[in-house]
PDB file of C-alpha atoms in Angstrom:
ATOM      1  CA  MET A   2     221.781 218.141  22.332  1.00 46.00           C
ATOM      2  CA  VAL A   3     218.808 219.602  23.133  1.00 47.00           C
ATOM      3  CA  LEU A   4     217.988 220.660  19.535  1.00 46.00           C
ATOM      4  CA  TYR A   5     219.211 217.168  18.321  1.00 46.00           C
ATOM      5  CA  LEU A   6     216.897 215.412  20.317  1.00 43.00           C
ATOM      6  CA  PHE A   7     214.232 217.547  19.481  1.00 45.00           C
ATOM      7  CA  PHE A   8     214.526 216.983  15.679  1.00 45.00           C
ATOM      8  CA  PHE A   9     215.125 213.364  16.466  1.00 43.00           C
ATOM      9  CA  GLN A  10     212.117 213.184  18.190  1.00 45.00           C
ATOM     10  CA  ASN A  11     210.106 214.990  15.675  1.00 45.00           C
ATOM     11  CA  ALA A  12     211.617 213.125  12.524  1.00 45.00           C
ATOM     12  CA  HIS A  13     210.526 209.784  14.077  1.00 49.00           C
ATOM     13  CA  SER A  14     207.060 210.760  15.171  1.00 64.00           C
ATOM     14  CA  GLU A  15     206.094 212.239  11.417  1.00 84.00           C
ATOM     15  CA  SER A  16     203.178 210.536   9.980  1.00 93.00           C
ATOM     16  CA  TYR A  17     203.185 210.631   6.134  1.00 97.00           C
ATOM     17  CA  VAL A  18     201.914 208.815   2.964  1.00 97.00           C
ATOM     18  CA  LYS A  19     204.327 208.243  -0.310  1.00 97.00           C
ATOM     19  CA  ALA A  20     203.184 207.202  -3.617  1.00 98.00           C
ATOM     20  CA  GLY A  21     205.056 206.054  -6.396  1.00 97.00           C
ATOM     21  CA  GLU A  22     202.658 206.833  -9.255  1.00 97.00           C
ATOM     22  CA  SER A  23     199.469 209.034  -8.115  1.00 97.00           C
ATOM     23  CA  LEU A  24     197.451 210.001  -5.421  1.00 98.00           C
ATOM     24  CA  ILE A  25     193.867 211.126  -5.205  1.00 98.00           C
ATOM     25  CA  TRP A  26     192.208 213.273  -3.092  1.00 97.00           C
ATOM     26  CA  ASP A  27     188.494 213.058  -3.103  1.00 96.00           C
ATOM     27  CA  SER A  28     186.875 215.561  -0.748  1.00 93.00           C
ATOM     28  CA  GLU A  29     183.354 214.774  -1.750  1.00 93.00           C
ATOM     29  CA  ASN A  30     183.862 211.034  -0.249  1.00 96.00           C
ATOM     30  CA  LYS A  31     186.654 212.259   2.223  1.00 96.00           C
ATOM     31  CA  THR A  32     189.056 209.550   0.994  1.00 97.00           C
ATOM     32  CA  TYR A  33     192.878 209.762  -0.113  1.00 97.00           C
ATOM     33  CA  THR A  34     193.916 206.970  -2.818  1.00 98.00           C
ATOM     34  CA  ALA A  35     197.359 206.258  -3.366  1.00 98.00           C
ATOM     35  CA  ASN A  36     198.892 203.781  -6.140  1.00 97.00           C
ATOM     36  CA  VAL A  37     202.044 201.936  -6.597  1.00 98.00           C
ATOM     37  CA  ASP A  38     204.873 201.789  -4.134  1.00 97.00           C
ATOM     38  CA  VAL A  39     202.824 203.133  -1.195  1.00 98.00           C
ATOM     39  CA  GLU A  40     204.183 203.750   2.162  1.00 98.00           C
ATOM     40  CA  PHE A  41     202.338 204.817   5.172  1.00 97.00           C
ATOM     41  CA  LYS A  42     203.621 205.940   8.399  1.00 96.00           C
ATOM     42  CA  ASN A  43     201.650 207.028  11.609  1.00 93.00           C
ATOM     43  CA  GLU A  44     202.607 207.204  15.371  1.00 90.00           C
ATOM     44  CA  ARG A  45     202.112 203.588  15.432  1.00 89.00           C
ATOM     45  CA  PHE A  46     203.260 201.395  12.606  1.00 95.00           C
ATOM     46  CA  ILE A  47     204.783 201.835   9.171  1.00 97.00           C
ATOM     47  CA  ALA A  48     203.195 199.976   6.199  1.00 97.00           C
ATOM     48  CA  PHE A  49     203.762 199.225   2.431  1.00 98.00           C
ATOM     49  CA  ALA A  50     201.403 198.153  -0.149  1.00 98.00           C
ATOM     50  CA  ASP A  51     200.328 198.404  -3.741  1.00 98.00           C
ATOM     51  CA  LYS A  52     197.386 200.585  -3.161  1.00 98.00           C
ATOM     52  CA  MET A  53     196.136 202.276  -0.163  1.00 98.00           C
ATOM     53  CA  VAL A  54     192.613 204.164   0.501  1.00 98.00           C
ATOM     54  CA  ALA A  55     192.411 206.037   3.476  1.00 97.00           C
ATOM     55  CA  ASN A  56     189.073 207.530   5.325  1.00 97.00           C
ATOM     56  CA  TYR A  57     189.169 210.671   7.089  1.00 96.00           C
ATOM     57  CA  ILE A  58     186.923 212.763   9.092  1.00 95.00           C
ATOM     58  CA  GLU A  59     186.857 216.660   9.666  1.00 90.00           C
ATOM     59  CA  GLU A  60     187.377 217.299  13.369  1.00 87.00           C
ATOM     60  CA  ASN A  61     188.056 220.766  14.955  1.00 84.00           C
ATOM     61  CA  ASN A  62     189.028 222.185  11.477  1.00 82.00           C
ATOM     62  CA  ASP A  63     191.715 219.441  11.020  1.00 85.00           C
ATOM     63  CA  GLU A  64     191.406 216.353   8.781  1.00 89.00           C
ATOM     64  CA  ILE A  65     191.962 213.058  10.818  1.00 91.00           C
ATOM     65  CA  PHE A  66     192.406 209.488   9.008  1.00 94.00           C
ATOM     66  CA  THR A  67     189.913 207.013  10.438  1.00 95.00           C
ATOM     67  CA  ILE A  68     190.214 203.921   8.301  1.00 97.00           C
ATOM     68  CA  ILE A  69     193.116 202.748   6.382  1.00 97.00           C
ATOM     69  CA  GLU A  70     192.821 200.080   3.844  1.00 98.00           C
ATOM     70  CA  LEU A  71     195.915 198.110   2.097  1.00 98.00           C
ATOM     71  CA  PHE A  72     195.549 196.444  -1.077  1.00 98.00           C
ATOM     72  CA  ASP A  73     198.103 193.656  -2.473  1.00 97.00           C
ATOM     73  CA  ASN A  74     201.470 192.951  -1.104  1.00 96.00           C
ATOM     74  CA  VAL A  75     200.843 194.427   2.343  1.00 97.00           C
ATOM     75  CA  ILE A  76     203.670 194.743   5.107  1.00 97.00           C
ATOM     76  CA  ILE A  77     203.214 196.429   8.254  1.00 97.00           C
ATOM     77  CA  LYS A  78     205.882 196.949  10.685  1.00 97.00           C
ATOM     78  CA  TYR A  79     204.914 197.511  14.297  1.00 94.00           C
ATOM     79  CA  GLU A  80     208.023 197.518  16.953  1.00 91.00           C
ATOM     80  CA  GLU A  81     209.632 194.295  16.499  1.00 90.00           C
ATOM     81  CA  GLU A  82     206.882 192.593  14.206  1.00 93.00           C
ATOM     82  CA  ILE A  83     206.311 192.412  10.516  1.00 96.00           C
ATOM     83  CA  PHE A  84     202.724 191.543   9.483  1.00 96.00           C
ATOM     84  CA  LYS A  85     201.945 190.346   5.775  1.00 96.00           C
ATOM     85  CA  GLY A  86     199.085 189.771   3.844  1.00 96.00           C
ATOM     86  CA  ASN A  87     196.854 190.493   0.528  1.00 96.00           C
ATOM     87  CA  TYR A  88     194.811 193.194   2.195  1.00 98.00           C
ATOM     88  CA  ALA A  89     194.738 194.964   5.468  1.00 98.00           C
ATOM     89  CA  ILE A  90     192.364 197.379   6.955  1.00 98.00           C
ATOM     90  CA  TYR A  91     193.557 199.425  10.201  1.00 97.00           C
ATOM     91  CA  THR A  92     190.891 201.183  12.539  1.00 96.00           C
ATOM     92  CA  ARG A  93     192.270 204.272  14.394  1.00 94.00           C
ATOM     93  CA  GLU A  94     189.388 204.131  16.661  1.00 93.00           C
ATOM     94  CA  ASN A  95     190.293 200.864  18.198  1.00 94.00           C
ATOM     95  CA  ASN A  96     193.690 200.546  17.009  1.00 94.00           C
ATOM     96  CA  ILE A  97     193.004 197.077  15.436  1.00 96.00           C
ATOM     97  CA  ILE A  98     194.733 195.954  12.370  1.00 97.00           C
ATOM     98  CA  LYS A  99     193.008 193.265  10.431  1.00 97.00           C
ATOM     99  CA  LEU A 100     194.973 191.200   7.621  1.00 97.00           C
ATOM    100  CA  ILE A 101     193.434 189.022   5.001  1.00 95.00           C
ATOM    101  CA  GLY A 102     194.892 186.369   2.580  1.00 92.00           C
ATOM    102  CA  ASP A 103     198.239 184.743   3.064  1.00 89.00           C
ATOM    103  CA  VAL A 104     198.817 186.159   6.144  1.00 93.00           C
ATOM    104  CA  SER A 105     202.160 185.905   8.219  1.00 91.00           C
ATOM    105  CA  ILE A 106     203.366 187.195  11.537  1.00 92.00           C
ATOM    106  CA  GLU A 107     206.995 187.567  12.075  1.00 91.00           C
ATOM    107  CA  SER A 108     208.872 188.452  15.384  1.00 88.00           C
ATOM    108  CA  PRO A 109     212.170 188.023  16.409  1.00 86.00           C
ATOM    109  CA  THR A 110     211.339 184.476  17.874  1.00 84.00           C
ATOM    110  CA  ARG A 111     209.023 183.303  15.346  1.00 86.00           C
ATOM    111  CA  ILE A 112     206.941 182.948  12.230  1.00 88.00           C
ATOM    112  CA  LEU A 113     203.266 182.221  12.183  1.00 89.00           C
ATOM    113  CA  THR A 114     201.097 181.888   8.878  1.00 88.00           C
ATOM    114  CA  GLY A 115     197.532 181.628   8.388  1.00 90.00           C
ATOM    115  CA  ASN A 116     194.645 183.189   6.587  1.00 91.00           C
ATOM    116  CA  GLU A 117     193.650 186.240   8.649  1.00 93.00           C
ATOM    117  CA  LEU A 118     195.009 188.083  11.213  1.00 93.00           C
ATOM    118  CA  ILE A 119     193.671 190.367  13.689  1.00 95.00           C
ATOM    119  CA  ALA A 120     196.335 192.633  15.708  1.00 94.00           C
ATOM    120  CA  ASP A 121     194.902 194.528  18.650  1.00 94.00           C
ATOM    121  CA  ILE A 122     197.696 196.827  19.076  1.00 92.00           C
ATOM    122  CA  ASP A 123     196.441 198.561  22.380  1.00 91.00           C
ATOM    123  CA  ASN A 124     195.904 194.942  24.285  1.00 92.00           C
ATOM    124  CA  ASN A 125     198.881 193.819  22.624  1.00 90.00           C
ATOM    125  CA  LYS A 126     196.938 190.588  21.386  1.00 92.00           C
ATOM    126  CA  ARG A 127     197.271 188.849  18.014  1.00 90.00           C
ATOM    127  CA  ILE A 128     194.649 186.265  16.812  1.00 91.00           C
ATOM    128  CA  LEU A 129     195.598 184.243  13.815  1.00 88.00           C
ATOM    129  CA  ASN A 130     193.045 182.229  11.899  1.00 87.00           C
ATOM    130  CA  SER A 131     193.699 179.446   9.469  1.00 83.00           C
ATOM    131  CA  ALA A 132     191.426 178.871   6.722  1.00 71.00           C
ATOM    132  CA  ASP A 133     192.029 174.966   6.466  1.00 68.00           C
ATOM    133  CA  LYS A 134     191.294 173.954  10.049  1.00 60.00           C
ATOM    134  CA  GLU A 135     189.155 176.840  10.942  1.00 54.00           C
ATOM    135  CA  SER A 136     191.320 176.878  14.010  1.00 50.00           C
ATOM    136  CA  LEU A 137     191.847 179.950  16.155  1.00 51.00           C
ATOM    137  CA  VAL A 138     195.467 180.453  17.041  1.00 55.00           C
ATOM    138  CA  GLU A 139     196.292 183.307  19.942  1.00 53.00           C
ATOM    139  CA  VAL A 140     199.812 184.139  20.109  1.00 54.00           C
ATOM    140  CA  LEU A 141     200.841 186.031  23.322  1.00 57.00           C
ATOM    141  CA  LEU A 142     204.153 187.946  22.931  1.00 53.00           C
ATOM    142  CA  GLU A 143     207.020 187.594  25.201  1.00 56.00           C
ATOM    143  CA  ASN A 144     206.314 190.858  27.226  1.00 55.00           C
ATOM    144  CA  ASN A 145     202.721 189.693  27.821  1.00 49.00           C
ATOM    145  CA  ALA A 146     203.780 186.209  28.824  1.00 45.00           C
ATOM    146  CA  ASN A 147     205.724 187.462  31.444  1.00 45.00           C
ATOM    147  CA  ASP A 148     203.008 189.359  33.131  1.00 43.00           C
TER     148      ASP A 148
ATOM    149  CA  MET B   9     180.589 291.389 -52.445  1.00 67.00           C
ATOM    150  CA  THR B  10     183.701 291.432 -49.957  1.00 76.00           C
ATOM    151  CA  ASP B  11     181.266 290.243 -46.990  1.00 81.00           C
ATOM    152  CA  TYR B  12     180.124 287.220 -49.164  1.00 83.00           C
ATOM    153  CA  PHE B  13     183.758 286.302 -49.731  1.00 83.00           C
ATOM    154  CA  ILE B  14     184.770 286.544 -46.011  1.00 86.00           C
ATOM    155  CA  LYS B  15     181.676 284.489 -45.096  1.00 86.00           C
ATOM    156  CA  LYS B  16     182.598 281.823 -47.586  1.00 86.00           C
ATOM    157  CA  ILE B  17     186.286 281.797 -46.121  1.00 88.00           C
ATOM    158  CA  ILE B  18     185.008 281.489 -42.330  1.00 88.00           C
ATOM    159  CA  ASN B  19     182.882 278.524 -43.587  1.00 88.00           C
ATOM    160  CA  SER B  20     185.476 276.781 -45.311  1.00 88.00           C
ATOM    161  CA  LEU B  21     187.950 277.419 -42.157  1.00 88.00           C
ATOM    162  CA  ILE B  22     185.055 275.935 -39.730  1.00 90.00           C
ATOM    163  CA  ILE B  23     184.500 272.896 -42.050  1.00 90.00           C
ATOM    164  CA  ILE B  24     188.442 272.345 -42.210  1.00 90.00           C
ATOM    165  CA  PHE B  25     188.832 272.896 -38.551  1.00 86.00           C
ATOM    166  CA  LEU B  26     185.946 270.201 -37.841  1.00 88.00           C
ATOM    167  CA  THR B  27     187.540 267.794 -40.242  1.00 89.00           C
ATOM    168  CA  LEU B  28     190.977 267.968 -38.542  1.00 88.00           C
ATOM    169  CA  GLN B  29     189.260 267.459 -35.196  1.00 87.00           C
ATOM    170  CA  GLY B  30     187.400 264.648 -36.695  1.00 83.00           C
ATOM    171  CA  ILE B  31     190.964 262.946 -37.981  1.00 84.00           C
ATOM    172  CA  ILE B  32     192.560 263.635 -34.421  1.00 82.00           C
ATOM    173  CA  TYR B  33     189.752 261.943 -32.622  1.00 79.00           C
ATOM    174  CA  PHE B  34     189.918 258.904 -34.835  1.00 73.00           C
ATOM    175  CA  LEU B  35     193.780 258.964 -34.746  1.00 72.00           C
ATOM    176  CA  ASN B  36     193.449 259.031 -30.899  1.00 69.00           C
ATOM    177  CA  GLN B  37     190.933 256.398 -30.625  1.00 63.00           C
ATOM    178  CA  LYS B  38     193.020 253.629 -32.322  1.00 52.00           C
ATOM    179  CA  PRO B  39     196.001 253.329 -30.293  1.00 48.00           C
ATOM    180  CA  LEU B  40     193.615 253.163 -27.150  1.00 45.00           C
ATOM    181  CA  THR B  41     191.755 250.086 -28.748  1.00 43.00           C
ATOM    182  CA  GLU B  42     195.116 248.313 -29.138  1.00 44.00           C
ATOM    183  CA  ASN B  43     196.002 248.594 -25.558  1.00 42.00           C
ATOM    184  CA  PHE B  44     192.799 247.577 -24.442  1.00 41.00           C
ATOM    185  CA  SER B  45     192.977 244.329 -26.494  1.00 42.00           C
ATOM    186  CA  GLN B  46     196.364 243.711 -25.315  1.00 46.00           C
ATOM    187  CA  LYS B  47     195.450 243.653 -21.487  1.00 49.00           C
ATOM    188  CA  LYS B  48     192.416 241.096 -22.526  1.00 56.00           C
ATOM    189  CA  ILE B  49     195.278 238.696 -23.626  1.00 69.00           C
ATOM    190  CA  THR B  50     198.044 238.944 -21.293  1.00 75.00           C
ATOM    191  CA  VAL B  51     198.397 240.478 -17.762  1.00 79.00           C
ATOM    192  CA  GLU B  52     201.444 240.477 -15.432  1.00 78.00           C
ATOM    193  CA  ASN B  53     201.648 239.952 -11.584  1.00 79.00           C
ATOM    194  CA  PHE B  54     197.816 239.063 -11.803  1.00 77.00           C
ATOM    195  CA  SER B  55     195.561 238.265  -9.100  1.00 82.00           C
ATOM    196  CA  THR B  56     191.665 237.646  -8.835  1.00 81.00           C
ATOM    197  CA  ILE B  57     188.713 235.968  -7.407  1.00 84.00           C
ATOM    198  CA  VAL B  58     186.927 233.261  -9.256  1.00 78.00           C
ATOM    199  CA  LEU B  59     183.188 232.407  -8.081  1.00 77.00           C
ATOM    200  CA  SER B  60     182.295 229.074  -9.140  1.00 72.00           C
ATOM    201  CA  ASN B  61     179.770 225.971  -8.075  1.00 68.00           C
ATOM    202  CA  SER B  62     182.545 224.986  -5.499  1.00 68.00           C
ATOM    203  CA  GLY B  63     182.928 228.249  -4.283  1.00 78.00           C
ATOM    204  CA  ILE B  64     185.373 231.306  -4.138  1.00 86.00           C
ATOM    205  CA  THR B  65     188.807 230.742  -5.641  1.00 87.00           C
ATOM    206  CA  LYS B  66     191.659 233.157  -5.270  1.00 91.00           C
ATOM    207  CA  ILE B  67     193.892 232.940  -8.695  1.00 90.00           C
ATOM    208  CA  GLY B  68     197.317 234.485  -8.697  1.00 90.00           C
ATOM    209  CA  SER B  69     200.281 234.464 -11.135  1.00 91.00           C
ATOM    210  CA  GLU B  70     203.349 236.106 -12.548  1.00 92.00           C
ATOM    211  CA  LYS B  71     201.553 236.115 -15.879  1.00 89.00           C
ATOM    212  CA  LEU B  72     198.106 235.299 -17.066  1.00 88.00           C
ATOM    213  CA  ASN B  73     197.354 234.491 -20.655  1.00 89.00           C
ATOM    214  CA  LYS B  74     194.012 234.647 -22.018  1.00 87.00           C
ATOM    215  CA  ILE B  75     193.481 231.758 -24.456  1.00 88.00           C
ATOM    216  CA  ASP B  76     189.684 232.022 -24.982  1.00 88.00           C
ATOM    217  CA  ASP B  77     186.554 232.764 -23.120  1.00 85.00           C
ATOM    218  CA  ASP B  78     186.998 229.673 -20.955  1.00 89.00           C
ATOM    219  CA  ASN B  79     190.327 228.972 -20.887  1.00 92.00           C
ATOM    220  CA  ILE B  80     193.289 230.859 -19.355  1.00 91.00           C
ATOM    221  CA  TYR B  81     197.014 229.910 -18.650  1.00 93.00           C
ATOM    222  CA  LEU B  82     199.086 230.937 -15.600  1.00 93.00           C
ATOM    223  CA  GLU B  83     202.435 231.264 -16.766  1.00 93.00           C
ATOM    224  CA  GLY B  84     205.656 230.853 -14.237  1.00 93.00           C
ATOM    225  CA  GLU B  85     204.917 230.761 -10.409  1.00 95.00           C
ATOM    226  CA  SER B  86     200.871 230.556  -9.810  1.00 95.00           C
ATOM    227  CA  HIS B  87     198.590 229.686  -7.127  1.00 94.00           C
ATOM    228  CA  LEU B  88     195.002 228.640  -6.677  1.00 94.00           C
ATOM    229  CA  GLU B  89     193.511 229.096  -3.046  1.00 93.00           C
ATOM    230  CA  ASN B  90     189.953 228.129  -1.650  1.00 91.00           C
ATOM    231  CA  LYS B  91     188.517 227.181   1.833  1.00 89.00           C
ATOM    232  CA  GLU B  92     189.981 223.730   1.262  1.00 89.00           C
ATOM    233  CA  TYR B  93     193.325 224.045  -0.072  1.00 93.00           C
ATOM    234  CA  LYS B  94     196.369 226.242  -1.177  1.00 95.00           C
ATOM    235  CA  ILE B  95     198.113 225.131  -4.297  1.00 96.00           C
ATOM    236  CA  TYR B  96     201.415 226.547  -5.517  1.00 97.00           C
ATOM    237  CA  GLY B  97     202.833 225.712  -8.997  1.00 96.00           C
ATOM    238  CA  ARG B  98     203.901 226.831 -12.269  1.00 96.00           C
ATOM    239  CA  ASN B  99     202.209 227.064 -15.602  1.00 96.00           C
ATOM    240  CA  ILE B 100     198.697 226.206 -14.711  1.00 95.00           C
ATOM    241  CA  SER B 101     196.029 225.755 -17.172  1.00 95.00           C
ATOM    242  CA  ILE B 102     192.499 226.502 -16.146  1.00 93.00           C
ATOM    243  CA  ASN B 103     189.242 225.847 -17.900  1.00 93.00           C
ATOM    244  CA  LEU B 104     186.830 228.149 -16.174  1.00 88.00           C
ATOM    245  CA  SER B 105     183.587 226.775 -17.631  1.00 88.00           C
ATOM    246  CA  LYS B 106     184.378 222.908 -16.650  1.00 90.00           C
ATOM    247  CA  GLU B 107     186.299 224.156 -13.388  1.00 90.00           C
ATOM    248  CA  ILE B 108     189.145 222.052 -14.554  1.00 94.00           C
ATOM    249  CA  SER B 109     192.727 223.091 -13.479  1.00 94.00           C
ATOM    250  CA  SER B 110     195.881 221.086 -14.058  1.00 96.00           C
ATOM    251  CA  SER B 111     199.714 221.360 -14.435  1.00 96.00           C
ATOM    252  CA  ASP B 112     202.345 218.975 -15.447  1.00 96.00           C
ATOM    253  CA  GLU B 113     204.884 220.533 -13.252  1.00 96.00           C
ATOM    254  CA  TYR B 114     206.134 220.319  -9.278  1.00 97.00           C
ATOM    255  CA  VAL B 115     203.322 221.390  -7.172  1.00 97.00           C
ATOM    256  CA  GLU B 116     202.658 221.640  -3.663  1.00 97.00           C
ATOM    257  CA  ILE B 117     199.583 221.670  -1.887  1.00 97.00           C
ATOM    258  CA  ILE B 118     198.622 222.679   1.781  1.00 96.00           C
ATOM    259  CA  ASN B 119     195.554 221.659   3.139  1.00 94.00           C
ATOM    260  CA  ARG B 120     194.137 220.729   6.729  1.00 92.00           C
ATOM    261  CA  MET B 121     195.818 217.282   6.519  1.00 93.00           C
ATOM    262  CA  GLY B 122     199.214 218.671   5.918  1.00 95.00           C
ATOM    263  CA  LEU B 123     201.717 219.411   2.907  1.00 97.00           C
ATOM    264  CA  LEU B 124     201.604 217.495  -0.199  1.00 97.00           C
ATOM    265  CA  LYS B 125     204.223 217.585  -3.077  1.00 98.00           C
ATOM    266  CA  ALA B 126     203.636 215.892  -6.265  1.00 98.00           C
ATOM    267  CA  GLN B 127     205.102 216.276  -9.881  1.00 97.00           C
ATOM    268  CA  GLY B 128     201.685 217.655 -11.179  1.00 97.00           C
ATOM    269  CA  PHE B 129     198.210 217.673 -10.668  1.00 97.00           C
ATOM    270  CA  GLN B 130     194.724 217.744 -12.212  1.00 97.00           C
ATOM    271  CA  ASN B 131     192.081 219.482 -10.191  1.00 95.00           C
ATOM    272  CA  LEU B 132     188.262 218.534 -10.920  1.00 94.00           C
ATOM    273  CA  ASP B 133     186.919 221.268  -8.781  1.00 89.00           C
ATOM    274  CA  TYR B 134     183.103 220.678  -9.608  1.00 87.00           C
ATOM    275  CA  ASP B 135     183.664 216.983  -8.654  1.00 91.00           C
ATOM    276  CA  GLY B 136     185.805 217.545  -5.447  1.00 91.00           C
ATOM    277  CA  LYS B 137     188.591 215.357  -6.724  1.00 95.00           C
ATOM    278  CA  ILE B 138     192.458 216.277  -7.163  1.00 96.00           C
ATOM    279  CA  PHE B 139     194.647 213.648  -9.006  1.00 98.00           C
ATOM    280  CA  PHE B 140     198.293 214.018  -8.266  1.00 97.00           C
ATOM    281  CA  LYS B 141     200.817 212.902 -10.493  1.00 95.00           C
ATOM    282  CA  GLY B 142     204.303 211.057 -10.265  1.00 96.00           C
ATOM    283  CA  LYS B 143     205.970 210.557  -7.006  1.00 97.00           C
ATOM    284  CA  VAL B 144     203.712 211.945  -4.131  1.00 97.00           C
ATOM    285  CA  GLU B 145     204.701 212.507  -0.789  1.00 97.00           C
ATOM    286  CA  PHE B 146     202.318 213.951   1.813  1.00 97.00           C
ATOM    287  CA  VAL B 147     203.659 215.036   5.324  1.00 97.00           C
ATOM    288  CA  ILE B 148     200.757 214.867   7.639  1.00 94.00           C
ATOM    289  CA  SER B 149     200.448 217.617  10.248  1.00 88.00           C
ATOM    290  CA  LYS B 150     199.919 216.991  13.866  1.00 69.00           C
TER     291      LYS B 150
END
């Protein structure tokens, strides 16, 4: 049982990048570029896109992703929410995901669409901008609304 | 008169012995040259260190085939290793002057980020870029 829990926990905390066609490691510019059917998973979310460019830094003899850019047909699954858009950028430092272009945010209770989405994961805050009316929509999730 | 003939015979024998020694020396040299040439073309269970612009790279292979002065072919299980990565694959071509290595077969790479598996690669060492081909899975270490 203990072993099962150990392996189950490890399997779910595994971070990876998968690419359907190619991956380029550029150690001069410190980037990884993945192409076609890209899947990226970290401890926070899982993302899918046609292309991904991940920037990294070297820290304590390790390499750590700092900024992840996703291009075309972007889908990001975070807990019970699904974010969609044409382009996304994730910054590890502040745990913010920004999506641009035909954006939607889908939760078990609703779907909202717009032109730009800023998902602040640490503060559980979503900001959805609409291109037409230049209006700002702030969506509070249920667990936040109950606070 | 007898002394004259004895001297002639001795001189002839010396000449014959010297000629025989020359022939033996020549015949002994020939096979050595062939062996030396063979070692330059193919070496088994090979391991070496290459110093290039990008640093020191360790190369190892079941069989090394020298194509020409610039190109070598690592046949069978082979590996390349430097301070940035370890590449484990099969049948890897290396151009030493251009610092390019490549393979169209399954390859595994270990670097500081994690373990990467791909269906082939092209390593432009001088440019610091490695292109991984086909389906790629890169498991990131914690």
